Short mmCIF file of C-alpha atoms in Angstrom, two decimals:
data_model
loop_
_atom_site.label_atom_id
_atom_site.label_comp_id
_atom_site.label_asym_id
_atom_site.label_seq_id
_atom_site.Cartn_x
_atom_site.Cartn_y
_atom_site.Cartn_z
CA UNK A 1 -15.80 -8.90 9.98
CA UNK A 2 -12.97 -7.33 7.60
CA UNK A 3 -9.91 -8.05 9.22
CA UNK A 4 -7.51 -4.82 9.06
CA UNK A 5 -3.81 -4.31 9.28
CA UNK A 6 -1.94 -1.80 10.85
CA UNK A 7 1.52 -1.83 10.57
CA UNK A 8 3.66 -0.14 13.33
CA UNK A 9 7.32 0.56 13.25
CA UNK A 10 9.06 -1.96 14.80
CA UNK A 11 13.11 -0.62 14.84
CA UNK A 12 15.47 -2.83 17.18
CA UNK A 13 18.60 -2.23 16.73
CA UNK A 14 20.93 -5.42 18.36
CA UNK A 15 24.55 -3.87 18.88
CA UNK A 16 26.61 -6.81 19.22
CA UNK A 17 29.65 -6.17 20.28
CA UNK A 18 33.37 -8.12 20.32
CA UNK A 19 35.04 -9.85 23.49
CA UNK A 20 38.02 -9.64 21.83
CA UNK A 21 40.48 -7.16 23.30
CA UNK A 22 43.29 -7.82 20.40
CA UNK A 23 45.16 -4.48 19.70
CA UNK A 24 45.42 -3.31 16.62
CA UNK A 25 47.29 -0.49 14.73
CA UNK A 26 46.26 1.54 12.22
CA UNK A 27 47.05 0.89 9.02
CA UNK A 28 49.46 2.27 6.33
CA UNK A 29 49.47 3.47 3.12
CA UNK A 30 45.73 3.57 2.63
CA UNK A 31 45.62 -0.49 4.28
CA UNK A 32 42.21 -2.13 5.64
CA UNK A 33 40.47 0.10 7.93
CA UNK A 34 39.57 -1.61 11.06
CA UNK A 35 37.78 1.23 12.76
CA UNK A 36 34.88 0.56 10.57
CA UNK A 37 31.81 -0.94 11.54
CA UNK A 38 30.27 -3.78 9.27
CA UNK A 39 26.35 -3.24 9.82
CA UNK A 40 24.55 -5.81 9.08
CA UNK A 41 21.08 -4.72 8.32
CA UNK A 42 17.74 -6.89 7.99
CA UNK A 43 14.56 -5.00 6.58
CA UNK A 44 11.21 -6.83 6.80
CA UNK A 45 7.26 -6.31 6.83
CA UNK A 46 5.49 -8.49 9.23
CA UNK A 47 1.74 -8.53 8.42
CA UNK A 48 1.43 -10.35 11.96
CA UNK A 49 1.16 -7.08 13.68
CA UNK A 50 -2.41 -6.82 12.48
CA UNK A 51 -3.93 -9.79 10.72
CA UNK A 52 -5.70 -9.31 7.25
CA UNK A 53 -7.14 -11.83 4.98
CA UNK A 54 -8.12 -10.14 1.70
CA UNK A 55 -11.29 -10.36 -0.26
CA UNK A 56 -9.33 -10.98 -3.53
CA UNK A 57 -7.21 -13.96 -4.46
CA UNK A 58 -4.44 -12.36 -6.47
CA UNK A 59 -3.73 -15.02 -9.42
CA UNK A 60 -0.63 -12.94 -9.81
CA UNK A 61 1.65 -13.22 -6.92
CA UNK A 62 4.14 -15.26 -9.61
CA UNK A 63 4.41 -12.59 -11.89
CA UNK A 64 5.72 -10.02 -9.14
CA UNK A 65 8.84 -9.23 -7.07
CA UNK A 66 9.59 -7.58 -4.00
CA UNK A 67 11.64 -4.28 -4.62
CA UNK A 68 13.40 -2.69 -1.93
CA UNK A 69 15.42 0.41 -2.49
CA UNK A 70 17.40 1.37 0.14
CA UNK A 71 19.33 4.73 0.94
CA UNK A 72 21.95 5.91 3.62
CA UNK A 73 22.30 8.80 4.68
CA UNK A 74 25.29 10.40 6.86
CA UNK A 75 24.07 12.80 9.63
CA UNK A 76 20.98 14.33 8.34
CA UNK A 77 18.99 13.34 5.37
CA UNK A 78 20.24 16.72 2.71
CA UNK A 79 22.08 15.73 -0.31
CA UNK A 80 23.28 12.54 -2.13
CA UNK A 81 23.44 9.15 0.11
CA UNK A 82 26.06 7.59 0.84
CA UNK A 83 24.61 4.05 -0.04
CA UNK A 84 21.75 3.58 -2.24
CA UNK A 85 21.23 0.17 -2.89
CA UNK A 86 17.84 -1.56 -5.26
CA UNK A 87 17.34 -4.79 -4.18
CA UNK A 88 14.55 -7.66 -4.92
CA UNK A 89 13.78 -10.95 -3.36
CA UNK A 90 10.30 -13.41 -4.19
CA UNK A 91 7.04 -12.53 -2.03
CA UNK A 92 6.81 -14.44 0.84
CA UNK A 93 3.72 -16.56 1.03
CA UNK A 94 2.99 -15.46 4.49
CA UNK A 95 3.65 -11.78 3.05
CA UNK A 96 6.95 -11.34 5.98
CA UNK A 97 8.64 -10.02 2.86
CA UNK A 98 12.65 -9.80 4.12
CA UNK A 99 15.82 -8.51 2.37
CA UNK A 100 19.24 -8.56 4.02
CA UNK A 101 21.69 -6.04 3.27
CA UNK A 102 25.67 -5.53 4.66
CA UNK A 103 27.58 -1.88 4.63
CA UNK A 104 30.77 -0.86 5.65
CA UNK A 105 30.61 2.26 7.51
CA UNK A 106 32.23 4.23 10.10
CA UNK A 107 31.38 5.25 13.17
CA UNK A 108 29.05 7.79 13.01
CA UNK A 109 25.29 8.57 12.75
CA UNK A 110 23.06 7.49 10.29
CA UNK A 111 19.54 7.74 8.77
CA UNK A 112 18.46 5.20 7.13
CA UNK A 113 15.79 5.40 4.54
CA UNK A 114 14.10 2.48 2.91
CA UNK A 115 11.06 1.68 0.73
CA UNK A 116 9.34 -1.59 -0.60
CA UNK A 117 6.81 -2.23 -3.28
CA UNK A 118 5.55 -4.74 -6.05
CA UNK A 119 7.49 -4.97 -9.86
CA UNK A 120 7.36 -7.59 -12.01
CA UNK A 121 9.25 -10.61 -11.81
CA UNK A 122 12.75 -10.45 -12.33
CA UNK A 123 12.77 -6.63 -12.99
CA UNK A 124 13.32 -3.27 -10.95
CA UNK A 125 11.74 -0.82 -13.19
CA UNK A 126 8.66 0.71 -11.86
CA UNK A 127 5.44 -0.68 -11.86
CA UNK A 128 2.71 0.73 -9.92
CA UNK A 129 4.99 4.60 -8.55
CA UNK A 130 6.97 5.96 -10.16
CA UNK A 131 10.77 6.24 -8.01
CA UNK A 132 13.40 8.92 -9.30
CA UNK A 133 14.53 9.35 -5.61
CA UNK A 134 13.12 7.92 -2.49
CA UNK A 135 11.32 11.97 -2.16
CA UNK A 136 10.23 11.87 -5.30
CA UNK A 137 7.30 9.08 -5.03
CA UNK A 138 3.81 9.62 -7.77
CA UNK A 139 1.27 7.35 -8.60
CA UNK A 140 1.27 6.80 -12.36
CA UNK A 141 -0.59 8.85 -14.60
CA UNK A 142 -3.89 9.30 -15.31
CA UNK A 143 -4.22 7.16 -18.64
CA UNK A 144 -2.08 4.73 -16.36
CA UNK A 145 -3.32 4.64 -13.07
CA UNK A 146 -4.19 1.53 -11.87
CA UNK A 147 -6.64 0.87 -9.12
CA UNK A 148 -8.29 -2.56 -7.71
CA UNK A 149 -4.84 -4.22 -7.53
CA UNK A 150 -3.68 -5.33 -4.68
CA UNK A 151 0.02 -4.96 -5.49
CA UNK A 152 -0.52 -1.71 -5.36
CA UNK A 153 1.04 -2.23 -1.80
CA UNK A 154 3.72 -0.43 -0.47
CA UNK A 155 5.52 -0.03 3.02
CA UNK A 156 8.62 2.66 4.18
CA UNK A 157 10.86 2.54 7.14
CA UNK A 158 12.66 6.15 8.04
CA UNK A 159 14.90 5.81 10.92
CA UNK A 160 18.20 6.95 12.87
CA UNK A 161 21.28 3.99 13.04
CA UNK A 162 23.87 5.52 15.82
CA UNK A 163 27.39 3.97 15.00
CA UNK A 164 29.08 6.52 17.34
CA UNK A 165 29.72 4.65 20.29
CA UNK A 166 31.63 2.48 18.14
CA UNK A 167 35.01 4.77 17.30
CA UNK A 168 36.92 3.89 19.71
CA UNK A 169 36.38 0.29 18.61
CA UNK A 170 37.56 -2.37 16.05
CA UNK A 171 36.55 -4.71 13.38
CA UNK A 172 33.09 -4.37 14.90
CA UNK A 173 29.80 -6.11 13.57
CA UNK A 174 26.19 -4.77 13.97
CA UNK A 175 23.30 -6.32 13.51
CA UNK A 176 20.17 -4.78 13.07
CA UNK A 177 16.20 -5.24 12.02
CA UNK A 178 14.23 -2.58 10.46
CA UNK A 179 10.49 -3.22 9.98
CA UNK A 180 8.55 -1.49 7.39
CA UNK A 181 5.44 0.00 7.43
CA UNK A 182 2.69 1.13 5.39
CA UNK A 183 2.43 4.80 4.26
CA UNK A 184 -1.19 4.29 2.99
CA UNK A 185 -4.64 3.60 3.50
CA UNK A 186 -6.78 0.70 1.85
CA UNK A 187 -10.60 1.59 1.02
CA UNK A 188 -12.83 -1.08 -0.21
CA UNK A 189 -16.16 -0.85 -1.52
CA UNK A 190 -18.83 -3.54 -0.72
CA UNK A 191 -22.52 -4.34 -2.20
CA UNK A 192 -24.65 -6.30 -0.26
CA UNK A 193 -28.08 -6.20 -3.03
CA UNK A 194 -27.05 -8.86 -5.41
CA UNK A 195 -30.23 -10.38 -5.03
CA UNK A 196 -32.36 -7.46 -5.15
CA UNK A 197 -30.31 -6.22 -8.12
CA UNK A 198 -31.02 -9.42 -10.22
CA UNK A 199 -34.66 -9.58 -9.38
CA UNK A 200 -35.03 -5.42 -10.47
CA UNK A 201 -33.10 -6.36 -13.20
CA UNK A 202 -36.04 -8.97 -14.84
CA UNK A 203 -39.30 -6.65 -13.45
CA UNK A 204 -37.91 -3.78 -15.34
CA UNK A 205 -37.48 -6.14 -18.31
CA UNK A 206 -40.89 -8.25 -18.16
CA UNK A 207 -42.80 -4.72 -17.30
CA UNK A 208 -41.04 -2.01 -19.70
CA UNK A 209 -38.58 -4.08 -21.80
CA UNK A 210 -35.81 -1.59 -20.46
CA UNK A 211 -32.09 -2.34 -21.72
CA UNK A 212 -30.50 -5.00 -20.19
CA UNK A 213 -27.82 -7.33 -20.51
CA UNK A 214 -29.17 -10.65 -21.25
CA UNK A 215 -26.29 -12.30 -19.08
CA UNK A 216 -28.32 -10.71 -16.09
CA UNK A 217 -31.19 -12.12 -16.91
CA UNK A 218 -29.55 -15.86 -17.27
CA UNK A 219 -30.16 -18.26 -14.73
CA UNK A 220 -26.43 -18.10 -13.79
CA UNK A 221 -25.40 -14.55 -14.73
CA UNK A 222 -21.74 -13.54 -14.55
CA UNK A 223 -21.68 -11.07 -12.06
CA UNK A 224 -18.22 -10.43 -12.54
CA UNK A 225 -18.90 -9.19 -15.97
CA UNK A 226 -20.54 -5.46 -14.39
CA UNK A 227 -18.12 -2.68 -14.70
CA UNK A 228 -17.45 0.05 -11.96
CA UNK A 229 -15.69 2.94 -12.64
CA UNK A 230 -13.88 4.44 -9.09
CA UNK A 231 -13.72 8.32 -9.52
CA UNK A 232 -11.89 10.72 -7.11
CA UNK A 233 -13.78 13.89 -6.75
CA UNK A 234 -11.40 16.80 -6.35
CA UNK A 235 -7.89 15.81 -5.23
CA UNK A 236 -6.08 12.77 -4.61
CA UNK A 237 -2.46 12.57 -2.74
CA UNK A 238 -0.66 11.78 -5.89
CA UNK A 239 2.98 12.22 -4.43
CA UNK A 240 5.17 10.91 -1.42
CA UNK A 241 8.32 12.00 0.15
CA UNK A 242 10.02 8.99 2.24
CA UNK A 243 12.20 11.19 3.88
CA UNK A 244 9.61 13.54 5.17
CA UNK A 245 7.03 10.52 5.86
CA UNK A 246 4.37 13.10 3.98
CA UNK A 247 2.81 13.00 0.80
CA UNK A 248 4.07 16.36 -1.13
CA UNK A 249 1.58 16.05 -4.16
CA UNK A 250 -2.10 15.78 -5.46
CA UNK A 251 -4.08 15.53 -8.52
CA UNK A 252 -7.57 16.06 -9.56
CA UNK A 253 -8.89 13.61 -12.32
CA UNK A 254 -8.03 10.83 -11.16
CA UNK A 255 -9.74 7.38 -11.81
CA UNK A 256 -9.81 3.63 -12.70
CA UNK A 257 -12.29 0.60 -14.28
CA UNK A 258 -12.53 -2.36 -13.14
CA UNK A 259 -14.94 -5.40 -12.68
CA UNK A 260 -17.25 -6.11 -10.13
CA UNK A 261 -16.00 -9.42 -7.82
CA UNK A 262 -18.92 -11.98 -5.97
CA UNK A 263 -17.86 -12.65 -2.28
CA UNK A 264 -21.42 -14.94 -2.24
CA UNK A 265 -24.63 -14.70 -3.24
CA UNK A 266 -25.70 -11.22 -1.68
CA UNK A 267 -22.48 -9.58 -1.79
CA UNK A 268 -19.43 -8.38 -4.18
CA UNK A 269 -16.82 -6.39 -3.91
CA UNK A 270 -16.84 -3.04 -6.72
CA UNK A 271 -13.33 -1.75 -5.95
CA UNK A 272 -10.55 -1.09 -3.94
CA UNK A 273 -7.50 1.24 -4.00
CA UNK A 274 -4.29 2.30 -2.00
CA UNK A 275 -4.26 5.74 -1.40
CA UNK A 276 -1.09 7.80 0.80
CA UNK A 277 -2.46 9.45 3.64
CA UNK A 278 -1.29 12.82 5.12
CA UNK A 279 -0.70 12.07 8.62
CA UNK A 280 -2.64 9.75 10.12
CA UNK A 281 -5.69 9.90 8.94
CA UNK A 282 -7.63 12.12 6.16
CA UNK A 283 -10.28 11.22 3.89
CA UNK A 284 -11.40 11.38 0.02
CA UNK A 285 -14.41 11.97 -1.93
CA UNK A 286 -15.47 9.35 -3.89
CA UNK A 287 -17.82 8.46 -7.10
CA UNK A 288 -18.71 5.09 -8.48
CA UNK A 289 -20.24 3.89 -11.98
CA UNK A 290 -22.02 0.78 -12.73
CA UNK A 291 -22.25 -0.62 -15.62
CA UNK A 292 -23.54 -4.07 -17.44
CA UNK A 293 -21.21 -5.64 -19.79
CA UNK A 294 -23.48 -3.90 -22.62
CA UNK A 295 -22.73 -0.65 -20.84
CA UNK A 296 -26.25 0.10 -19.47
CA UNK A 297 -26.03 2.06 -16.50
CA UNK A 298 -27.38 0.03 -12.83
CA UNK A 299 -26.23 3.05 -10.61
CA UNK A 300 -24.60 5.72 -10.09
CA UNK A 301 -23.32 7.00 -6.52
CA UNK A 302 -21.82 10.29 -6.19
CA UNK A 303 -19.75 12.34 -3.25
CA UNK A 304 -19.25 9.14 -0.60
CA UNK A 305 -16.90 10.58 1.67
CA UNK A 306 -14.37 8.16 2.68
CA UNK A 307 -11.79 7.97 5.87
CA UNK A 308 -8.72 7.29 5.47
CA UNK A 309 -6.17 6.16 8.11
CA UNK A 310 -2.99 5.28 7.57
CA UNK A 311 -2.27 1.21 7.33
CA UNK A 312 -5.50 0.59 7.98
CA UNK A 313 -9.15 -0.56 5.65
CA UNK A 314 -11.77 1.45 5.33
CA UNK A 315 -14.88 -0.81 4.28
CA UNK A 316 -18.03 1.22 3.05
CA UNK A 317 -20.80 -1.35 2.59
CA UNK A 318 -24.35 -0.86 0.96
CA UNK A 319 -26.81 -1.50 -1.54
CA UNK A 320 -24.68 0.09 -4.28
CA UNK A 321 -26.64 -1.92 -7.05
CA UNK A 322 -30.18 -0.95 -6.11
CA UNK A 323 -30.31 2.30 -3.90
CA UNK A 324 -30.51 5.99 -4.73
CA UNK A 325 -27.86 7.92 -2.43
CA UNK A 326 -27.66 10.61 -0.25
CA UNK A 327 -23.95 11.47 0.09
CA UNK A 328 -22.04 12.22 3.25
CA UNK A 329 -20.38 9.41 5.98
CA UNK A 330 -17.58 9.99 8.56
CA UNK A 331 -16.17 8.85 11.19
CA UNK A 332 -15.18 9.48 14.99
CA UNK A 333 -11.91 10.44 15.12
CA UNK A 334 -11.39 8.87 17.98
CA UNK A 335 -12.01 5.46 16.71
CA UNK A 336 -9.68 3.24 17.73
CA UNK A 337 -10.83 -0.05 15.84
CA UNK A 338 -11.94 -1.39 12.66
CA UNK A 339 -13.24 1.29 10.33
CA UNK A 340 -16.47 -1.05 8.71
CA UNK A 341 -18.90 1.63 7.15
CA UNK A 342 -22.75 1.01 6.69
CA UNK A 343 -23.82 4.25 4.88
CA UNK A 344 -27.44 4.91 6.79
CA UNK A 345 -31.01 5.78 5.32
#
């Protein structure tokens, strides 16, 4: 069964406070400040909270980076922070990504606004969104979008840090964790008629001498060689706002290629995809293209409803290969659990 993960906000703020009673004065002539408060601040993703072992091995984790951008904000969340820091550390093998970060600030209240994603190695330029401010979040553009990639990851943290009861104090330290979660939704589409596929495949050939790809027909065919094509049928949450927690965009148009991966010898994976969700859950129409490496068509699927929920996998699994489609799936939305789809008869 497809493990899911569901990331919820974890914020624990550990105020640790000074024995010392040493008075101080305050200083002169623009001196060191000792009213303010160095806060100490440790943002992390911890995929414990709900287990997941993906379907794909990502070759890749090398070539990528962790970016965290981080902003402050004093009082309410309007105008320019007052810290904005871009930060990057290597992916942790056990994906508990963490970046530690140390302000000076004084006692007041806070927000705190902070976002992580996937770059390249050794850069902070964008990669898979494109970041002028933390509320200004879009998915690349259409000749660039990139779906099927599991870097495609991303996780947010948007909370309150209350310094106040700290002005009457001195050369204070705070320490505090902030745990990120994801804004997003992960669909995944699975085909369970590999068999039935190949054995079409050679009928239609001995019987009509229809076109197809003579790697099908091998004892051994690549299977990774057939092409899907993921379309998005009207619109597609194309925009986020990390200070609102919302997406604040969507585009029509939008879709991605990419090849079809064997879990064993029934199943493969077509596609996957990250998608922001309004709220907590939504959904998104869906179309899918098959292809042969010679570009014959297999199948084509058209308006598969998909649910969405927010940090969680959606897994609609069929006989994509083989079976005409009648569209039309949902969900209860009062499901609680794993969302694992078998589109009926």
């Amino acid at each position: 069964m497809t493990k899911i993960i569901r990331h919820i906000i974890l914020f624990t703020l550990l105020l640790l406070t000074s024995c010392d009673k040493t008075v101080l004065e305050y200083p002169e002539n623009g001196g060191y400040d000792p009213t303010l408060v160095h806060t100490n601040l440790t943002f992390t993703v911890d995929p414990a909270i709900e287990p997941y072992t993906s379907t794909k091995v990502d070759p890749n984790t090398e070539e990528h980076d962790v970016r965290w951008i981080i902003e402050l904000f004093r009082n309410e969340i309007e105008g320019e922070p007052i810290e904005r820091r871009i930060l990057t550390c290597d992916p942790a093998t056990d994906l508990n990504h963490t970046i530690s970060a140390s302000f000076t600030l004084h006692a007041a209240q806070y927000h705190v606004v902070a976002w992580a994603d996937y770059v390249n190695d050794g850069s902070t330029d964008d990669k898979y969104y494109q970041i002028d401010d933390l509320s200004s979040i879009r998915i690349l553009e259409d000749e660039d979008y990139l779906g099927d990639e599991e870097h495609k990851d991303t996780y947010i943290v948007n909370e309150e840090l209350d310094l106040g009861g700290y002005r009457d104090s001195w050369n204070e330290t705070v320490e505090g964790t902030l745990t990120l979660e994801r804004p997003m939704a992960k669909i995944e589409f699975i085909t369970t008629d590999i068999e039935k596929m190949l054995n079409q495949l050679k009928t239609k050939r001995s019987k009509s001498g229809g076109a197809v790809s003579e790697n099908l027909l091998a004892d051994n065919p690549d299977l990774s060689s057939i092409q899907v094509t993921v379309s998005y049928a009207g619109f597609l949450p194309s925009g986020f706002n990390a200070y609102t927690n919302k997406p604040n965009d969507a585009r029509t148009g939008v879709s991605f290629d990419c090849s079809m991966t064997p879990l064993s010898d029934k199943e493969a994976r077509l596609g996957s995809d990250y998608i922001f969700v309004n709220g907590s859950e939504s959904a998104v129409t869906v179309n899918l293209s098959i292809r042969d490496d010679k570009g014959n068509v297999l199948n084509e699927v058209s308006g598969i409803n998909v649910p969405i929920v927010r940090g969680k996998l959606t897994t609609i699994r069929d006989e994509f290969l083989t079976k005409s489609y009648t569209p039309g799936i949902g969900i209860d939305t009062d499901f609680e659990g794993e969302i694992n789809i078998v589109i009926p008869d």
